Coordinates of C-alpha atoms in Angstrom, one line a residue:
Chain A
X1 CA 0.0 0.0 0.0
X2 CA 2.9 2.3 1.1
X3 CA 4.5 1.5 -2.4
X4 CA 1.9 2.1 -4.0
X5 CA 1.1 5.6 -2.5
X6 CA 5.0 6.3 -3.0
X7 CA 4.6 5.9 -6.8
X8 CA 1.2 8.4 -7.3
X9 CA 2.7 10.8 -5.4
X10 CA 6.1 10.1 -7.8
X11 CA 3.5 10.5 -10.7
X12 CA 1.9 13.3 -9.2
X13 CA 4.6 15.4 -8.8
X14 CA 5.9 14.8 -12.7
X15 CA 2.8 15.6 -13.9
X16 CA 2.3 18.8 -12.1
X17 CA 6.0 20.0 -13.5
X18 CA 5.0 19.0 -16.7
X19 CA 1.9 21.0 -16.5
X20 CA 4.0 24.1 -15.6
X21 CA 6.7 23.9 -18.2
X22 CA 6.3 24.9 -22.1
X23 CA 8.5 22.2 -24.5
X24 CA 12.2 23.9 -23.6
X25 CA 11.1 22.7 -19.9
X26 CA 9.5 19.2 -21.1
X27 CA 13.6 18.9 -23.3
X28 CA 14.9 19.6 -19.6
X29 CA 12.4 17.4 -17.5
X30 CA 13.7 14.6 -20.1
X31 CA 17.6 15.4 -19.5
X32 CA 17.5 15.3 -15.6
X33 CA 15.6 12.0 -15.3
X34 CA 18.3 10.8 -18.0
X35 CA 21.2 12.7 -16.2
X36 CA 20.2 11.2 -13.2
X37 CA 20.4 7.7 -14.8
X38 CA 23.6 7.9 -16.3
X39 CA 26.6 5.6 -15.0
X40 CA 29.3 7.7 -13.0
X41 CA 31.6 7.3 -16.4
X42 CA 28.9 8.7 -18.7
X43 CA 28.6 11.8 -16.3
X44 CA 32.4 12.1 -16.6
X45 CA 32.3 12.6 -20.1
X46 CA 29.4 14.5 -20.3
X47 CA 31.2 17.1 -17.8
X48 CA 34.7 16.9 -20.3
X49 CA 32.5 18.3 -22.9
X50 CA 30.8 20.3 -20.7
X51 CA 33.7 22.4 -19.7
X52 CA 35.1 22.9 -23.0
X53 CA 31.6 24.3 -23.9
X54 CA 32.0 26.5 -21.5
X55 CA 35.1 28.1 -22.6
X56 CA 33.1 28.4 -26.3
X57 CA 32.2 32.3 -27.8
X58 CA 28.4 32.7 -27.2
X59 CA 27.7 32.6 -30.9
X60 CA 29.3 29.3 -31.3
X61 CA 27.2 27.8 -28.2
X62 CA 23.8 30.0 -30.2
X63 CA 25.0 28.1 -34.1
X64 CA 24.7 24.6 -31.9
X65 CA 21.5 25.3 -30.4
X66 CA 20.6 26.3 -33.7
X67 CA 21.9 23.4 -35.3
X68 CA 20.3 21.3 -33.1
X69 CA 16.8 22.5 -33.8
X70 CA 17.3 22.8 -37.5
X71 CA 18.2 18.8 -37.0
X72 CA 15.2 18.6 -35.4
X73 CA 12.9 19.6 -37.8
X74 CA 14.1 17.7 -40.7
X75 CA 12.4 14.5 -41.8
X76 CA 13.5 11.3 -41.2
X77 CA 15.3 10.4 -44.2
X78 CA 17.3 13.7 -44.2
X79 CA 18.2 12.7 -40.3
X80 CA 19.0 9.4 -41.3
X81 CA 21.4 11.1 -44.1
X82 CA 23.1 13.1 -41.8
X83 CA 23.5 10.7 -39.2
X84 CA 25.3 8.5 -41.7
X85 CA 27.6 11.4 -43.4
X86 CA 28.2 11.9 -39.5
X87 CA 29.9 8.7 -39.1
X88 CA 31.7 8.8 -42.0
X89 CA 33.0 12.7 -41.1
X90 CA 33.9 11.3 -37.7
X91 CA 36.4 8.7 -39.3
X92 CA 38.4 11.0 -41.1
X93 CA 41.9 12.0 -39.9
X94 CA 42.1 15.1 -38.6
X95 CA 44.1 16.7 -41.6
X96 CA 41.8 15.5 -43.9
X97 CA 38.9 16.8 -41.8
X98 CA 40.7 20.3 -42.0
X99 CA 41.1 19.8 -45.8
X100 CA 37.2 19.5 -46.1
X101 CA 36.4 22.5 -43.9
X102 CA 39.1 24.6 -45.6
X103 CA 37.6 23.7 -49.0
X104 CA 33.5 24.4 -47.8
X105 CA 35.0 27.8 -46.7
X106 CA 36.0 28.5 -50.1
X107 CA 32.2 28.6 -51.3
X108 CA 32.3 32.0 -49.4
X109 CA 34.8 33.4 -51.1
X110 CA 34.1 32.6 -55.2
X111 CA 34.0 35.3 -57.3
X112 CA 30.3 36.3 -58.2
X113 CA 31.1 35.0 -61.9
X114 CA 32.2 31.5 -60.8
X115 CA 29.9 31.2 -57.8
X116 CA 26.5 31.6 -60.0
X117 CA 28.1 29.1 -62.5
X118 CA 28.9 26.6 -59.9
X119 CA 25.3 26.9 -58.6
X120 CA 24.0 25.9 -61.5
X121 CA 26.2 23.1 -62.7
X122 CA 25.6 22.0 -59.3
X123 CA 21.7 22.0 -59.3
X124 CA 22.5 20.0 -62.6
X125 CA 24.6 17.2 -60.9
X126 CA 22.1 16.7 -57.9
X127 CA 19.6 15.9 -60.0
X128 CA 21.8 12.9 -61.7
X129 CA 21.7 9.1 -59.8
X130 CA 24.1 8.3 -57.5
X131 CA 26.8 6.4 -60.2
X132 CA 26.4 9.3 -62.8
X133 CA 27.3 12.3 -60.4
X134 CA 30.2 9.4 -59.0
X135 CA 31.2 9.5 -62.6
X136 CA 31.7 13.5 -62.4
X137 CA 32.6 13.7 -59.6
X138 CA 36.0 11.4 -60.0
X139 CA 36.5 13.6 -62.9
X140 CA 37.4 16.7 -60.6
X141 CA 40.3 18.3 -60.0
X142 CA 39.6 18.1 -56.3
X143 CA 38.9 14.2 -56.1
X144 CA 42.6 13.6 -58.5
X145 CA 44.0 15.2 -56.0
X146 CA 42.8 12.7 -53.2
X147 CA 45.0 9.3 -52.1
X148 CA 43.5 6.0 -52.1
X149 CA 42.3 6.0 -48.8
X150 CA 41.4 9.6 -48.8
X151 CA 38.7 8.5 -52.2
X152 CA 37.3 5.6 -50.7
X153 CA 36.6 8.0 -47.7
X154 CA 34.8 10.7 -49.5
X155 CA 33.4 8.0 -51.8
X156 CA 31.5 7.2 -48.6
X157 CA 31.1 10.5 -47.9
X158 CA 28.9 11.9 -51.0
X159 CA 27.5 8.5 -51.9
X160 CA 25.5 8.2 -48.9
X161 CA 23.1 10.8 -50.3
X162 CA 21.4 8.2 -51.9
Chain B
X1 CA 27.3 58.5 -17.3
X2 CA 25.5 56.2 -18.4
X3 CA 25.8 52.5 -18.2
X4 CA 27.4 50.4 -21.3
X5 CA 25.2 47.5 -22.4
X6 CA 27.9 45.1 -20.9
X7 CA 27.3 47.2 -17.3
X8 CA 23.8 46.8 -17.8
X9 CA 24.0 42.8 -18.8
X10 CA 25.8 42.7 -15.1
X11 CA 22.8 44.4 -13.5
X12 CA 20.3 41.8 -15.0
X13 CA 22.7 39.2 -13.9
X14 CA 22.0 40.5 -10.2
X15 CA 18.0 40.5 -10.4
X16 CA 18.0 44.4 -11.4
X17 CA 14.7 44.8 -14.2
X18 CA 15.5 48.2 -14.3
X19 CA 18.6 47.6 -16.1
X20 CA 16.7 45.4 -18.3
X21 CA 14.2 47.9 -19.2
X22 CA 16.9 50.5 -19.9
X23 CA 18.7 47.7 -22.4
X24 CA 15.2 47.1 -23.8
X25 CA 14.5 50.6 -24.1
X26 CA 17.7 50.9 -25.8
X27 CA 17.7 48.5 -28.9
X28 CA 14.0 47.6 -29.1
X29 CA 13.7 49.8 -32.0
X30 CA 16.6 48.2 -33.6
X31 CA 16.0 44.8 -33.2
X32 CA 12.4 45.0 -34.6
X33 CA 13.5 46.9 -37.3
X34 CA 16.0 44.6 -38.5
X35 CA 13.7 41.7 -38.0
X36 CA 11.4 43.9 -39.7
X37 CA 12.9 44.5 -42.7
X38 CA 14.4 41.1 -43.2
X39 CA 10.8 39.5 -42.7
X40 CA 9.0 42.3 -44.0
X41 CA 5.8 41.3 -41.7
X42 CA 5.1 43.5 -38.9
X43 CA 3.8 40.2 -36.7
X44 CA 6.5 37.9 -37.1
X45 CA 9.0 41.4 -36.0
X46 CA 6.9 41.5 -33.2
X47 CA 7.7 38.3 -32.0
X48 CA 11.0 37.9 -32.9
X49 CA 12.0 41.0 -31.0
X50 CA 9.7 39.4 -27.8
X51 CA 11.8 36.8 -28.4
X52 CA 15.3 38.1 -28.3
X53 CA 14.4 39.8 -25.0
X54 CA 13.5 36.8 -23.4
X55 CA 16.5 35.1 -24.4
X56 CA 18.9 38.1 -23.2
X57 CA 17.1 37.8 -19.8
X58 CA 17.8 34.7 -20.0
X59 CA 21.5 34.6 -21.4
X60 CA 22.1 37.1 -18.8
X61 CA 22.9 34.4 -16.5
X62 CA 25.8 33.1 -18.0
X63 CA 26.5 36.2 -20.3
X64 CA 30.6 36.5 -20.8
X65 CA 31.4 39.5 -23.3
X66 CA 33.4 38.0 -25.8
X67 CA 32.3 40.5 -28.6
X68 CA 30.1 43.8 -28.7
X69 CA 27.1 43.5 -27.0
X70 CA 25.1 44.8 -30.3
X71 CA 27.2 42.0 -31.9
X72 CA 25.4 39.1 -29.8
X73 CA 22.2 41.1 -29.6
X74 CA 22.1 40.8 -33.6
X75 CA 23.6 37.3 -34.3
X76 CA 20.4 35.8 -31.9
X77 CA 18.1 38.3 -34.4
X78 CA 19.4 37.2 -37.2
X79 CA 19.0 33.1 -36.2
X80 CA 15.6 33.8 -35.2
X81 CA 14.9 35.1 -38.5
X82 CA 16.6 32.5 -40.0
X83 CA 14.8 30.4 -38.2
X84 CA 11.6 31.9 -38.7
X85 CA 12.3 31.3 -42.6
X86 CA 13.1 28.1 -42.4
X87 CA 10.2 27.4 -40.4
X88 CA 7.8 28.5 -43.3
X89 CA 9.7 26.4 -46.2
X90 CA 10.1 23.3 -46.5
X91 CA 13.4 21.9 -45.0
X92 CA 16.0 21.9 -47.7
X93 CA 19.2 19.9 -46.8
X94 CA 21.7 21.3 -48.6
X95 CA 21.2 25.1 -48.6
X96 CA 24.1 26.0 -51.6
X97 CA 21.4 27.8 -53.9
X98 CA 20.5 30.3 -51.5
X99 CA 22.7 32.8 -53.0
X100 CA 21.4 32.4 -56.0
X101 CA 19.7 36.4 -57.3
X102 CA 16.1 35.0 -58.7
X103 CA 15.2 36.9 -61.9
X104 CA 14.5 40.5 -61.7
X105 CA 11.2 41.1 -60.0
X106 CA 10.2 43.8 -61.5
X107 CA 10.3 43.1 -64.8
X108 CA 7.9 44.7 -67.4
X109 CA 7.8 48.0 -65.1
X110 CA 8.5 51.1 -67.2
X111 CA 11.7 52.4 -66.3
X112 CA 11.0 56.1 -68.0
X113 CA 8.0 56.3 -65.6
X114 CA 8.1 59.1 -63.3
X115 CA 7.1 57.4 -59.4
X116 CA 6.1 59.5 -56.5
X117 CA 8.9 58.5 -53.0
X118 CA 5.8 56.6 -51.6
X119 CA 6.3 54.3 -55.1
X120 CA 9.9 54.6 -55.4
X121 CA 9.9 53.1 -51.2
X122 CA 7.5 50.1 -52.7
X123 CA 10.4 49.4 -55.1
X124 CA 12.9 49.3 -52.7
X125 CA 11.1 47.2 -50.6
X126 CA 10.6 45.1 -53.2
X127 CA 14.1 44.7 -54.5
X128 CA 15.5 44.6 -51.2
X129 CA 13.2 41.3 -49.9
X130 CA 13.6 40.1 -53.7
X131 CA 17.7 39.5 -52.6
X132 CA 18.6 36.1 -51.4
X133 CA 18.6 35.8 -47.5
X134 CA 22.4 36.1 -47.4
X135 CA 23.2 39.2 -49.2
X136 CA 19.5 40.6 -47.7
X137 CA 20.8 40.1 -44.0
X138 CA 24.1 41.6 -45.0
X139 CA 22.7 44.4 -47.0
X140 CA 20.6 45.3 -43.7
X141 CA 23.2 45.2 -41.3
X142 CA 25.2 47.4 -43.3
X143 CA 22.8 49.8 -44.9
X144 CA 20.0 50.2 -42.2
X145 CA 21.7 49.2 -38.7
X146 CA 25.3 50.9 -40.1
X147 CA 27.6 48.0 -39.1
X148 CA 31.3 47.8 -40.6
X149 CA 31.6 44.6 -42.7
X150 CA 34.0 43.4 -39.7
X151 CA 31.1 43.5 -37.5
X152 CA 28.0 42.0 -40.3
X153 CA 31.1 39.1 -40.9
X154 CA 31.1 38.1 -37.1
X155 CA 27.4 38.1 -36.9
X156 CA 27.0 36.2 -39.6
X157 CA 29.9 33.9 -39.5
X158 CA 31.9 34.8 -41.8
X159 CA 35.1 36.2 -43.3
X160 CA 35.4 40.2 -44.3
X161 CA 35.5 39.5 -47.7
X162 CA 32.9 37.0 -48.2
X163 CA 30.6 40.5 -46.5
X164 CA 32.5 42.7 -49.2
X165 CA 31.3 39.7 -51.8
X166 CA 27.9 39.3 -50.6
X167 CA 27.2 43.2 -50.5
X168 CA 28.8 43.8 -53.9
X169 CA 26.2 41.0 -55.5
X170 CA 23.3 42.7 -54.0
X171 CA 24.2 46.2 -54.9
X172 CA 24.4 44.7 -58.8
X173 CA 21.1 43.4 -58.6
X174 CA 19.9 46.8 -56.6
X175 CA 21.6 48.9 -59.3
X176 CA 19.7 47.2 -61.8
X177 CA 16.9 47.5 -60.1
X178 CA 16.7 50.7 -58.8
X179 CA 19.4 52.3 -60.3
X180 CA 17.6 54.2 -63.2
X181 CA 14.2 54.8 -61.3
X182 CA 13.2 58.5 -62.0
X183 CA 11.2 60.7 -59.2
X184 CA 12.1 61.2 -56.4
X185 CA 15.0 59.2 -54.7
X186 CA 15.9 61.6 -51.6
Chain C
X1 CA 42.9 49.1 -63.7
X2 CA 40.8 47.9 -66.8
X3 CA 36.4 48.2 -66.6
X4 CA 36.7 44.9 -65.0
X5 CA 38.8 45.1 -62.0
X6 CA 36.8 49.1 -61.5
X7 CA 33.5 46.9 -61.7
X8 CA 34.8 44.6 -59.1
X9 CA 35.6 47.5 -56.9
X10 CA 32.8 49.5 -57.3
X11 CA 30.9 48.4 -53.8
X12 CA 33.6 48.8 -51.6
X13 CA 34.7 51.9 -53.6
X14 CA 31.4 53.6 -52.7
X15 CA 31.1 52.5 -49.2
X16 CA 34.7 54.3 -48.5
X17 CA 37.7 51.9 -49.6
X18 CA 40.2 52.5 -46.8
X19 CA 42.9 51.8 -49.1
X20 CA 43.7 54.9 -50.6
X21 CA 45.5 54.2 -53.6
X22 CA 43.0 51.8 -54.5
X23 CA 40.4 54.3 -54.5
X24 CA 42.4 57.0 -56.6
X25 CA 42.9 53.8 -59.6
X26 CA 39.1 53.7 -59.3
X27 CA 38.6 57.5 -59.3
X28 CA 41.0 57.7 -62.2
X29 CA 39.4 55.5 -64.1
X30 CA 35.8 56.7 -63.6
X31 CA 36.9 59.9 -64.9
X32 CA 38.1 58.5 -68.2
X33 CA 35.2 55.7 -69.1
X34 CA 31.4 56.5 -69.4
X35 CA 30.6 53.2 -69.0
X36 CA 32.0 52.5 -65.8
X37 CA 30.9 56.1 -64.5
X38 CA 27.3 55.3 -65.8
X39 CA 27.7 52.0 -63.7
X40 CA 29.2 53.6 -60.5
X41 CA 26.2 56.6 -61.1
X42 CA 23.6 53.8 -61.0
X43 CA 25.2 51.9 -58.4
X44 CA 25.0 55.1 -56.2
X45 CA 21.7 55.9 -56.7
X46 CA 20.6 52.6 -56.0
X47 CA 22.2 52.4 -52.6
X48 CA 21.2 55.9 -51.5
X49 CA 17.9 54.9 -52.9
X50 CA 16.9 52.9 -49.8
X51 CA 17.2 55.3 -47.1
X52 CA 13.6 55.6 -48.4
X53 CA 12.8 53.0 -46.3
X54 CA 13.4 54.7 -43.0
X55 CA 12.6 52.5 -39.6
X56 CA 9.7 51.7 -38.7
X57 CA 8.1 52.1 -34.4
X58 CA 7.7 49.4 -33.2
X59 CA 3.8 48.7 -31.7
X60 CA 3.4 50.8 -28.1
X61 CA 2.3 47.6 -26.7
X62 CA 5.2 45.6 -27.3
X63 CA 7.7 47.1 -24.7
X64 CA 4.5 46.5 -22.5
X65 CA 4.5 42.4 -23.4
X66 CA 8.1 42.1 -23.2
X67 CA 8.4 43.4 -19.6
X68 CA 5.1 41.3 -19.0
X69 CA 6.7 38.1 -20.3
X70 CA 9.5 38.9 -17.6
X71 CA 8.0 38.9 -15.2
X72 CA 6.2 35.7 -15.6
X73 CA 9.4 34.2 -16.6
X74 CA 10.6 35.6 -13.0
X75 CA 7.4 33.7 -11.2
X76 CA 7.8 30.6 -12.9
X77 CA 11.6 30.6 -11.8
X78 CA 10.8 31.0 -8.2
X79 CA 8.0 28.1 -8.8
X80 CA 11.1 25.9 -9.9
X81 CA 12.9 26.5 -7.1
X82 CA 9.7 25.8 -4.8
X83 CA 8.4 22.2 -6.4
X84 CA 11.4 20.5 -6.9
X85 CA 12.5 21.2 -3.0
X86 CA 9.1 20.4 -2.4
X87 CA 9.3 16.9 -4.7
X88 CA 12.6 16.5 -2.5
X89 CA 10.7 16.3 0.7
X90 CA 8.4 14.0 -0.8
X91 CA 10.5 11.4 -2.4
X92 CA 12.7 11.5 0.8
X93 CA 9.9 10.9 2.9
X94 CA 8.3 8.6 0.6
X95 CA 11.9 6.6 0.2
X96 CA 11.3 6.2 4.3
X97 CA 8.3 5.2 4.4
X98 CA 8.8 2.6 1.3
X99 CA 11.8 1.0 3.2
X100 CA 10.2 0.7 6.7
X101 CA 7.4 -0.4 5.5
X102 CA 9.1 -3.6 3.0
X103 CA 11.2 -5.1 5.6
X104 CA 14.5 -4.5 3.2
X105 CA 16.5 -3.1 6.0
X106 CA 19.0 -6.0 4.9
X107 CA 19.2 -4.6 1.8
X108 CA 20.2 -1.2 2.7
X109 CA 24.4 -1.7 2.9
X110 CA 23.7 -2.6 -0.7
X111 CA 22.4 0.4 -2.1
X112 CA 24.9 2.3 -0.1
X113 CA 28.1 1.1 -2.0
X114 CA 26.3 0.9 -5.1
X115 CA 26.0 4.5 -4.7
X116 CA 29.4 5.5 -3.9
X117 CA 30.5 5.6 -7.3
X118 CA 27.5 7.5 -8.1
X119 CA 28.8 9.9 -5.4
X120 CA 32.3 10.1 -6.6
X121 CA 30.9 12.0 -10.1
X122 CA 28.4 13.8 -8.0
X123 CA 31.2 15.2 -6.4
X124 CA 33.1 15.9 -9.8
X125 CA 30.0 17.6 -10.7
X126 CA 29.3 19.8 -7.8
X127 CA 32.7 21.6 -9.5
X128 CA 31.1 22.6 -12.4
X129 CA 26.7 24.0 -12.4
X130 CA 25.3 20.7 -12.8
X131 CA 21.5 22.9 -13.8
X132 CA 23.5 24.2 -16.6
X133 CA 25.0 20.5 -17.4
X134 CA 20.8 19.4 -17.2
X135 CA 19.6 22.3 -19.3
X136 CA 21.9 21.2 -21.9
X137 CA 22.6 17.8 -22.0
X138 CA 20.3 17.2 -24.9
X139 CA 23.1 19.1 -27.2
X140 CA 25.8 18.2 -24.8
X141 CA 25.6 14.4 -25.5
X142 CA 26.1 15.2 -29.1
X143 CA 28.1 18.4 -29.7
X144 CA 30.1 17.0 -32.3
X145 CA 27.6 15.8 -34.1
X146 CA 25.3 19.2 -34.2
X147 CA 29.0 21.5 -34.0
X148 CA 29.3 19.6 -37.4
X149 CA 26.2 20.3 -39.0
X150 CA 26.8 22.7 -41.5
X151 CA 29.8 21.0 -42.9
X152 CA 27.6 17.5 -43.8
X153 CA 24.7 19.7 -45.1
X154 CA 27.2 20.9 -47.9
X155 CA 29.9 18.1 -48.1
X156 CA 28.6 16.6 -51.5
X157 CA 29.5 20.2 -52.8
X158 CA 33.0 20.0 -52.3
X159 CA 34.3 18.2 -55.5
X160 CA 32.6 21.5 -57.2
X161 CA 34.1 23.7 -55.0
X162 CA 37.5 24.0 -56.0
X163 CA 37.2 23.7 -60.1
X164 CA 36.7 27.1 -61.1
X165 CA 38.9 28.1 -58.5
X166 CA 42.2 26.5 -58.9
X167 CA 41.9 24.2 -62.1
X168 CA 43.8 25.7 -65.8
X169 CA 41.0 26.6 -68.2
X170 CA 41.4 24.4 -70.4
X171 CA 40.5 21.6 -67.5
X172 CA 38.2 23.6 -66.0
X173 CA 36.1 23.8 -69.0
X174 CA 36.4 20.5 -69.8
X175 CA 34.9 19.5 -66.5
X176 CA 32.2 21.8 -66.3
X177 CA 30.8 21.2 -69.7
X178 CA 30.6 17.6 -69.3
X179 CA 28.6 18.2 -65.8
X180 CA 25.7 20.0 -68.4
X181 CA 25.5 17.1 -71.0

């Protein structure tokens, strides 16, 4: 009987936070019950990451958050995608993961002229299946410039858009 | 003398709403007028600026100054309008063609046509939200809130000369657009 | 300068190039070529043109809301504090009451070292705000992954990237014509 009474008033009390709180609170309800049931090792790393969050610009912490809730409102599929470009990005050496980021910064800096031309040959190649834009693709300048290794990474890389 | 912004972020920290009004009272005006004119709907400015208030409360917390405080303030304005975009199109995962100038809006207008400044503002309205959402943020931030590129490149993310970049493509389209209206422009 | 590189530095010129000599080429040139001082002209206009759209006052009532949204934000915070210390009074009492009433007193030297480890991050934790650690654990548990997010959105860009940039013409052409076919 005791138990019993223990667990509606357990209940009770979730319930009445819940009906206090908007969705941000519901996210946080949700991470305390999970922080709570994390192993002492898990908590360790969490608080590694946490710390070096800390020492992050504000605008950096504000892109996550956003990224987050952009991630959020994608579909499934394109989750799924990302997830799986994820762990391929994750298993990249970390000068080759520099050599990607350095490239995508150069889409900043094209020259009007050859920006609105790579748009469109772009938006041309997305359209094409998977072994057709391959086929272009290991025509580039930038993928005869890769090693072995480094093409069967990005292989996996931009082929896992289909 | 009166308090910075950063003085003032220190006073929220400590419970004072006074301070917060006074920051409110500050850059209310500014915030809704660049979520204004980036949305171009008075309702969604409205909450946007509702918005970034609530989260500087809240930010004011754990507020560090790294950068200018107008620098922060604008950054979370311009990823709630982002956001806010994003919101109302369908999710797009791989954004590249959003730089891309759409064909010129206001084709078959007469460009001999003498417009009154009430017209003339329609045009500029027009061209202005006709601009991708990248050059259209920076355009703003320089033009209307009179940031350097230094500052529009930190709130945005990126480097001085992809701001010089982005504002040179939109002044081409704007020139082309506006650039031989006839009435009057002052 | 030829009417290229003047057309490429139009923008910056009319927004003030702080590089002086830069800005004298320009001038220098616009003097001598109609065409680029018709461009620069237009370009002008068209900038200056949109201090037509001068700001806008925001609604009376909005200041009002904000302030109003404040304070309710400052209630619900001090309702935060309140029900969980609350819900801590109850679950301890409740834990009592659960273990005197099931005759598990045997039991209790077992939960005790099982939660010593427990303690030992507790106590790592108490270094750092574990509420802030809670509020954000959601993105904490992946950072990479979301600190990443931009880059895997555009990665299947990349080949592209570099071709008009760094390739010969010749190879440059070649590659992007065969992308159209």
């Amino acid at each position: 009987m005791k138990k019993r009474l223990f667990l509606v008033m357990i209940v009770c009390l979730l319930l009445l936070q819940v009906s206090v709180s908007d969705a941000e609170e519901k996210v946080i309800i949700i991470n305390r019950i999970k922080w709570q049931s994390m192993t002492p090792e898990e908590k360790v790393r969490i608080i590694h990451i946490y710390r070096e969050w800390k020492t992050q610009a504000v605008e950096s912490k504000e892109k996550v958050r956003n990224n987050y809730k952009t991630y959020h409102e994608l579909s499934p599929e394109e989750k799924q995608k990302l997830r799986e470009r994820f762990n391929a990005y994750k298993s990249l050496e970390p000068s080759l993961r520099e050599k990607v980021n350095e490239k995508l910064k150069k889409v900043d800096s094209l020259p009007p002229g050859n920006r609105e031309e790579i748009i469109k040959k772009y938006q041309q190649i997305r359209e094409k299946p998977a072994d057709e834009r391959m086929r272009f693709i290991e025509q580039s300048r930038f993928w005869k410039d890769l090693n072995e290794r480094e093409k069967e990474i990005f292989r996996k890389l931009m082929l896992i858009n289909n | 003398m009166e308090d910075t912004d950063i003085a003032l972020m220190s006073r929220i920290k400590k419970g004072d709403t006074k301070a917060f009004e006074m920051l409110l009272f500050r850059h209310q005006r500014s915030v809704y007028n660049l979520a204004f004119r980036f949305l171009n709907d008075e309702g969604e400015a409205e909450d946007i600026t509702q918005e970034v208030f609530i989260r500087v409360y809240r930010a004011a917390k754990t507020y560090t100054p790294q950068a200018k405080f107008t620098t922060w303030l604008y950054t979370i304005v311009k990823n709630l309008c982002f956001n806010a975009i994003r919101n109302k199109k369908s999710a797009e995962i791989v954004p590249i063609d959003d730089e891309a100038i759409p064909e010129i809006a206001s084709k078959g207008d007469d460009p001999s046509e003498i417009l009154s400044k009430g017209q003339i503002k329609e045009r500029v309205i027009k061209a202005v939200n006709a601009l991708p959402e990248n050059l259209r943020i920076a355009v703003i931030l320089m033009k209307f809130q009179g940031l350097s590129c230094e500052e529009v490149g930190n709130i945005l993310g990126c480097s001085v000369n992809a701001v010089k970049l982005r504002v040179h493509r939109a002044k081409e389209y704007l020139s082309r657009e506006l650039g031989d209206l006839k009435g009057e422009t002052k | 300068m030829d009417c290229q590189d003047v057309k490429n530095k139009l923008s910056v010129y009319i927004d003030g190039d702080p590089d002086k000599e830069q800005a004298s080429l320009v001038e220098d040139h616009l003097r001598g070529c109609q065409i680029c001082s018709y461009e620069y002209r237009r370009m002008l206009k068209a900038w200056e043109t949109l201090d037509l759209w001068e700001d806008a006052e925001p609604p009376a009532y909005l200041r009002k809301s904000i302030l109003y949204r404040i304070k309710k934000e400052k209630t619900v915070k001090s309702l935060k504090v309140l029900i969980p210390a609350a819900a801590v009074l109850i679950i301890t009492a409740g834990i009592f009451l659960f273990y005197e009433g099931s005759g598990l007193k045997d039991e209790k030297g077992l939960i005790t070292k099982t939660q010593e480890p427990l303690f030992q991050a507790k106590k790592d934790a108490e270094e750092v705000n574990e509420e802030e650690i809670i509020s954000n654990l959601h993105i904490l548990q992946e950072k990479d992954f979301y600190d990443s997010l931009d880059i895997l959105k555009k990665i299947d860009y990349l080949p592209l990237v570099e071709e008009p940039y760094e390739n010969k013409d010749n190879e440059k052409s070649s590659f992007l014509e065969s992308l159209s076919v």
